[in-house]
């Protein structure tokens, strides 16, 4: 490892440390140790993301890293500090806690690398590793310990053993003692200085419920939350560990000014689509809420939902009703369970009995009932057959609704008593049923899009607890009864139900939150139907389609049109009509990871008004293709499936012909070093590739042979393939081949050139990928990153790998060499 130390810098140190995590996870006992310690190592993408909101540090910086693991968060903090344009750091001290003896050798290596990098900047660095439990070590002298400017945490996730050392130490100080992560966060927030900062990745589950209320009280008493990043996917942040948990990155400051809080959202750590919404502190946590529920609102529509529901002032106790969880835990009541046709039995209501907004029993032959115990031993598990509102306790993350309610009609069940299984909550009045209209009104409200979206603001998990239903706000009793009377015997559609709720609550016509997600889901259905790749089956692509056909949430698909839109105009459309505001740097993601694929499939065309418009033109635009537009207009029509079949059968030849016509119109002529002329298609990185061939090659590769050009234009001919094979190179057409490959026969060098607008620069990771890809080459390898402008270089300067070269098209006579012993030449791979 330390043979490479000369190459390590503040930009690539995390790549090296991430290998420590992978090495530990490969060991045979890693899973058992992980479970015992609640240990989940931080992936590199998460570590980088966590440090983004950290603001400028003082000259002398003390950093706390409890549960440090391999030290990747400490290293990310050092890298973040050193890479800041205006940093004034003179010394950095890190205090780390780590109890796992198998991990601490890697932690020491991390700190040694941090020390070497700081020395390059003339910054003092020292560290201390405590091989003790963070909780028991700090609680003994909590208020006398020296304070920190920054705390970075990926705390362990495990319940604290009741009456153990940790539990007793925390309880003695009156601190939360439910879960390790809550205890770590509380202690770290206390140990942060005034105006110091804390950043941590933790499960979202602490945001609501009585279990974590002591933690919320302690945390909010110490910190002002300034930013929260939410990962929508429950399984991608810690994918290697198989964690199924909705995670957030929380950044807080030890101050008590009001200020705002920024909520950002992405699907996963690798996702470049980051939506942004800025809330007031009162929106995040209401001062009037004694439960201190934290509500995460990701867009304008969710803020409106929160505001609307908070105008209601009725809770279940105001309705003189209660909510309980079904008492039948099946594995504990096995002696009472029997087939549905057994005599002396009563219905057992389980989630499968929810049919639309009613309870139906039995359903099929698999339903069960609970036997009446003649001796009375099971009577405490039974209820009178009456009118209740039942709510499922669990749902899948992918289900359309988190809240699912149904009314139990006692007349539909010819029994005096019933039983309710533990996976179902039931709303009752002092153990008896509710008035029918009130029950129907409650069921309708809980099944509405409004209630479901409000629930998701504070609940990040798929469990609906009785406490969650108690903490929600509802229309008053009169309003619920009016709603109930409007529900006829036949179950209303979701649209009809939402309309009833909207009219009763006075939802503004211009607020489309009830139909927003429906329209996004329909756009996704269209994209799946035409076969877009899985990577494009997401909200970003759905919103892009909606903007290109100008469909608003309440519009019919038959009204689809074909406006000309640039990327910025599309993103303005997302925000204005769907309430989702993406960060400005997401523009390139929309272009590269949605529009580019749409164009390849023939779903959109470039610049139909001016085909030769330059790529860097502010007027560059896109339009839905005519054939796809006609298909979109027929969505939801009776013959939709026939239309899809017809489109997919006919699309291949038609779209190939379309692309050929576009290529003929938009091809860029490129003069090769030997005088031959070839062509590239307009767009993407090919404008820069043309400059590489016509400006870079004559200056720096002389009579070199261009063996490969760009992934968007002409690729390899037979002559070039044979030439590469003779050099020991076998290219994988599915791999990330360099944008340009030039062979210099006099020197026996292969020059591998990346245009930065395609795969990005040659950073350490890409450097290693290219070395592996060309490991069998008989020629020496030279690595070059090409930029269009100096400004572009500035964005990536800290990512460039050592022993590579940089060329800038706007200064074509100059070359930048990164380290090493020679100018423009290969290095030994060893």
Short mmCIF file of N, CA and C in Angstrom, two decimals, residues 443-523:
data_model
loop_
_atom_site.label_atom_id
_atom_site.label_comp_id
_atom_site.label_asym_id
_atom_site.label_seq_id
_atom_site.Cartn_x
_atom_site.Cartn_y
_atom_site.Cartn_z
N UNK A 443 -62.23 5.88 7.18
CA UNK A 443 -61.64 4.98 6.18
C UNK A 443 -61.31 5.75 4.91
N UNK A 444 -62.25 6.59 4.46
CA UNK A 444 -62.03 7.36 3.24
C UNK A 444 -60.84 8.31 3.40
N UNK A 445 -60.76 9.00 4.54
CA UNK A 445 -59.67 9.94 4.76
C UNK A 445 -58.32 9.22 4.79
N UNK A 446 -58.24 8.10 5.52
CA UNK A 446 -56.98 7.37 5.61
C UNK A 446 -56.55 6.79 4.27
N UNK A 447 -57.51 6.49 3.40
CA UNK A 447 -57.17 5.96 2.07
C UNK A 447 -56.90 7.04 1.04
N UNK A 448 -57.04 8.30 1.43
CA UNK A 448 -56.83 9.40 0.47
C UNK A 448 -55.35 9.62 0.19
N UNK A 449 -55.07 10.18 -0.96
CA UNK A 449 -53.69 10.54 -1.31
C UNK A 449 -53.15 11.57 -0.34
N UNK A 450 -54.01 12.48 0.11
CA UNK A 450 -53.58 13.51 1.06
C UNK A 450 -53.03 12.88 2.34
N UNK A 451 -53.80 11.98 2.96
CA UNK A 451 -53.35 11.36 4.21
C UNK A 451 -52.10 10.52 3.99
N UNK A 452 -52.05 9.81 2.87
CA UNK A 452 -50.90 8.95 2.60
C UNK A 452 -49.62 9.78 2.42
N UNK A 453 -49.73 10.89 1.68
CA UNK A 453 -48.55 11.73 1.48
C UNK A 453 -48.14 12.39 2.79
N UNK A 454 -49.09 12.79 3.61
CA UNK A 454 -48.75 13.38 4.90
C UNK A 454 -48.03 12.37 5.79
N UNK A 455 -48.52 11.15 5.79
CA UNK A 455 -47.89 10.09 6.59
C UNK A 455 -46.44 9.89 6.18
N UNK A 456 -46.17 9.93 4.90
CA UNK A 456 -44.80 9.71 4.41
C UNK A 456 -43.85 10.83 4.78
N UNK A 457 -44.37 11.99 5.15
CA UNK A 457 -43.50 13.10 5.53
C UNK A 457 -42.76 12.81 6.83
N UNK A 458 -43.38 12.05 7.71
CA UNK A 458 -42.72 11.80 8.99
C UNK A 458 -42.36 10.33 9.21
N UNK A 459 -42.83 9.44 8.35
CA UNK A 459 -42.53 8.02 8.53
C UNK A 459 -41.68 7.51 7.38
N UNK A 460 -40.48 7.08 7.71
CA UNK A 460 -39.59 6.58 6.68
C UNK A 460 -39.58 5.07 6.57
N UNK A 461 -40.42 4.41 7.34
CA UNK A 461 -40.45 2.95 7.26
C UNK A 461 -41.83 2.50 6.84
N UNK A 462 -41.98 1.21 6.59
CA UNK A 462 -43.21 0.68 6.01
C UNK A 462 -44.18 0.18 7.06
N UNK A 463 -43.89 0.44 8.32
CA UNK A 463 -44.77 0.00 9.40
C UNK A 463 -45.65 1.16 9.83
N UNK A 464 -46.95 0.89 9.98
CA UNK A 464 -47.90 1.89 10.46
C UNK A 464 -48.28 1.49 11.89
N UNK A 465 -47.70 2.18 12.86
CA UNK A 465 -47.95 1.86 14.25
C UNK A 465 -49.20 2.57 14.75
N UNK A 466 -49.77 2.03 15.83
CA UNK A 466 -50.92 2.69 16.44
C UNK A 466 -50.57 4.10 16.87
N UNK A 467 -49.33 4.31 17.34
CA UNK A 467 -48.91 5.65 17.77
C UNK A 467 -48.88 6.63 16.59
N UNK A 468 -48.54 6.14 15.39
CA UNK A 468 -48.56 7.00 14.21
C UNK A 468 -49.98 7.49 13.92
N UNK A 469 -50.95 6.59 14.02
CA UNK A 469 -52.34 6.97 13.76
C UNK A 469 -52.85 7.93 14.83
N UNK A 470 -52.38 7.76 16.05
CA UNK A 470 -52.79 8.69 17.11
C UNK A 470 -52.23 10.09 16.89
N UNK A 471 -51.03 10.17 16.33
CA UNK A 471 -50.38 11.49 16.18
C UNK A 471 -50.84 12.24 14.94
N UNK A 472 -51.56 11.58 14.04
CA UNK A 472 -52.03 12.25 12.83
C UNK A 472 -53.18 13.21 13.12
N UNK A 473 -53.40 14.14 12.20
CA UNK A 473 -54.51 15.06 12.30
C UNK A 473 -55.60 14.67 11.31
N UNK A 474 -56.85 14.92 11.70
CA UNK A 474 -58.00 14.47 10.93
C UNK A 474 -59.01 15.60 10.79
N UNK A 475 -59.90 15.51 9.80
CA UNK A 475 -61.04 16.43 9.77
C UNK A 475 -61.89 16.24 11.03
N UNK A 476 -62.69 17.23 11.38
CA UNK A 476 -63.53 17.12 12.57
C UNK A 476 -64.60 16.06 12.37
N UNK A 477 -65.30 15.72 13.45
CA UNK A 477 -66.29 14.64 13.39
C UNK A 477 -67.38 14.92 12.36
N UNK A 478 -67.88 16.18 12.32
CA UNK A 478 -68.93 16.52 11.35
C UNK A 478 -68.44 16.32 9.92
N UNK A 479 -67.20 16.76 9.66
CA UNK A 479 -66.65 16.63 8.30
C UNK A 479 -66.47 15.16 7.94
N UNK A 480 -66.00 14.35 8.88
CA UNK A 480 -65.81 12.93 8.60
C UNK A 480 -67.15 12.25 8.33
N UNK A 481 -68.17 12.64 9.07
CA UNK A 481 -69.49 12.03 8.84
C UNK A 481 -70.06 12.46 7.49
N UNK A 482 -69.81 13.72 7.10
CA UNK A 482 -70.26 14.16 5.76
C UNK A 482 -69.55 13.34 4.68
N UNK A 483 -68.23 13.14 4.86
CA UNK A 483 -67.47 12.32 3.90
C UNK A 483 -68.04 10.92 3.87
N UNK A 484 -68.32 10.35 5.05
CA UNK A 484 -68.85 8.99 5.12
C UNK A 484 -70.17 8.84 4.39
N UNK A 485 -71.03 9.87 4.49
CA UNK A 485 -72.33 9.78 3.82
C UNK A 485 -72.19 9.86 2.30
N UNK A 486 -71.06 10.41 1.83
CA UNK A 486 -70.83 10.51 0.39
C UNK A 486 -70.27 9.22 -0.20
N UNK A 487 -69.84 8.31 0.66
CA UNK A 487 -69.29 7.04 0.18
C UNK A 487 -70.44 6.06 -0.01
N UNK A 488 -70.75 5.74 -1.26
CA UNK A 488 -71.84 4.83 -1.57
C UNK A 488 -71.36 3.40 -1.39
N UNK A 489 -72.27 2.45 -1.60
CA UNK A 489 -71.94 1.04 -1.38
C UNK A 489 -70.77 0.58 -2.24
N UNK A 490 -70.75 1.02 -3.50
CA UNK A 490 -69.65 0.64 -4.39
C UNK A 490 -68.42 1.48 -4.06
N UNK A 491 -67.28 0.82 -3.88
CA UNK A 491 -66.06 1.53 -3.50
C UNK A 491 -65.69 2.56 -4.56
N UNK A 492 -65.41 3.81 -4.15
CA UNK A 492 -65.02 4.83 -5.13
C UNK A 492 -63.61 4.58 -5.64
N UNK A 493 -63.33 5.09 -6.82
CA UNK A 493 -61.97 5.03 -7.35
C UNK A 493 -61.10 5.99 -6.54
N UNK A 494 -59.78 5.86 -6.69
CA UNK A 494 -58.88 6.77 -5.97
C UNK A 494 -59.14 8.21 -6.38
N UNK A 495 -59.38 8.43 -7.66
CA UNK A 495 -59.64 9.79 -8.14
C UNK A 495 -60.92 10.36 -7.53
N UNK A 496 -61.98 9.54 -7.47
CA UNK A 496 -63.24 10.00 -6.88
C UNK A 496 -63.07 10.28 -5.39
N UNK A 497 -62.35 9.38 -4.72
CA UNK A 497 -62.12 9.55 -3.29
C UNK A 497 -61.35 10.83 -3.01
N UNK A 498 -60.29 11.05 -3.77
CA UNK A 498 -59.48 12.26 -3.57
C UNK A 498 -60.28 13.52 -3.84
N UNK A 499 -61.19 13.45 -4.81
CA UNK A 499 -62.02 14.61 -5.12
C UNK A 499 -62.95 14.94 -3.96
N UNK A 500 -63.53 13.90 -3.32
CA UNK A 500 -64.39 14.11 -2.16
C UNK A 500 -63.61 14.79 -1.03
N UNK A 501 -62.41 14.29 -0.76
CA UNK A 501 -61.58 14.87 0.31
C UNK A 501 -61.17 16.29 -0.04
N UNK A 502 -60.79 16.52 -1.30
CA UNK A 502 -60.36 17.86 -1.73
C UNK A 502 -61.48 18.88 -1.55
N UNK A 503 -62.70 18.51 -1.92
CA UNK A 503 -63.83 19.44 -1.80
C UNK A 503 -64.15 19.72 -0.34
N UNK A 504 -64.07 18.70 0.49
CA UNK A 504 -64.38 18.89 1.91
C UNK A 504 -63.34 19.78 2.59
N UNK A 505 -62.06 19.64 2.20
CA UNK A 505 -60.99 20.38 2.87
C UNK A 505 -60.62 21.67 2.15
N UNK A 506 -61.22 21.92 0.99
CA UNK A 506 -60.95 23.16 0.27
C UNK A 506 -59.57 23.21 -0.36
N UNK A 507 -59.13 22.11 -0.96
CA UNK A 507 -57.83 22.08 -1.64
C UNK A 507 -57.86 23.02 -2.85
N UNK A 508 -56.84 23.84 -2.99
CA UNK A 508 -56.78 24.79 -4.10
C UNK A 508 -56.65 24.05 -5.42
N UNK A 509 -57.32 24.54 -6.44
CA UNK A 509 -57.30 23.89 -7.76
C UNK A 509 -55.90 23.84 -8.34
N UNK A 510 -55.09 24.87 -8.03
CA UNK A 510 -53.76 24.92 -8.66
C UNK A 510 -52.78 23.96 -8.01
N UNK A 511 -53.13 23.39 -6.86
CA UNK A 511 -52.27 22.41 -6.21
C UNK A 511 -52.61 21.02 -6.72
N UNK A 512 -51.65 20.42 -7.42
CA UNK A 512 -51.92 19.16 -8.11
C UNK A 512 -51.29 17.97 -7.40
N UNK A 513 -51.04 18.09 -6.08
CA UNK A 513 -50.28 17.05 -5.40
C UNK A 513 -50.97 15.69 -5.47
N UNK A 514 -52.31 15.68 -5.56
CA UNK A 514 -53.00 14.41 -5.57
C UNK A 514 -52.83 13.66 -6.88
N UNK A 515 -52.55 14.38 -7.97
CA UNK A 515 -52.39 13.72 -9.27
C UNK A 515 -50.95 13.75 -9.76
N UNK A 516 -50.06 14.45 -9.04
CA UNK A 516 -48.67 14.59 -9.49
C UNK A 516 -47.98 13.24 -9.62
N UNK A 517 -47.98 12.45 -8.54
CA UNK A 517 -47.28 11.17 -8.60
C UNK A 517 -47.96 10.21 -9.56
N UNK A 518 -49.29 10.32 -9.66
CA UNK A 518 -50.00 9.48 -10.63
C UNK A 518 -49.48 9.71 -12.04
N UNK A 519 -49.31 10.99 -12.38
CA UNK A 519 -48.85 11.30 -13.74
C UNK A 519 -47.40 10.86 -13.95
N UNK A 520 -46.58 11.00 -12.93
CA UNK A 520 -45.19 10.52 -13.03
C UNK A 520 -45.18 9.01 -13.21
N UNK A 521 -46.03 8.31 -12.46
CA UNK A 521 -46.11 6.85 -12.58
C UNK A 521 -46.59 6.44 -13.97
N UNK A 522 -47.53 7.19 -14.53
CA UNK A 522 -48.01 6.87 -15.88
C UNK A 522 -46.91 7.09 -16.91
N UNK A 523 -46.13 8.16 -16.74
CA UNK A 523 -45.01 8.40 -17.65
C UNK A 523 -44.00 7.25 -17.57
#
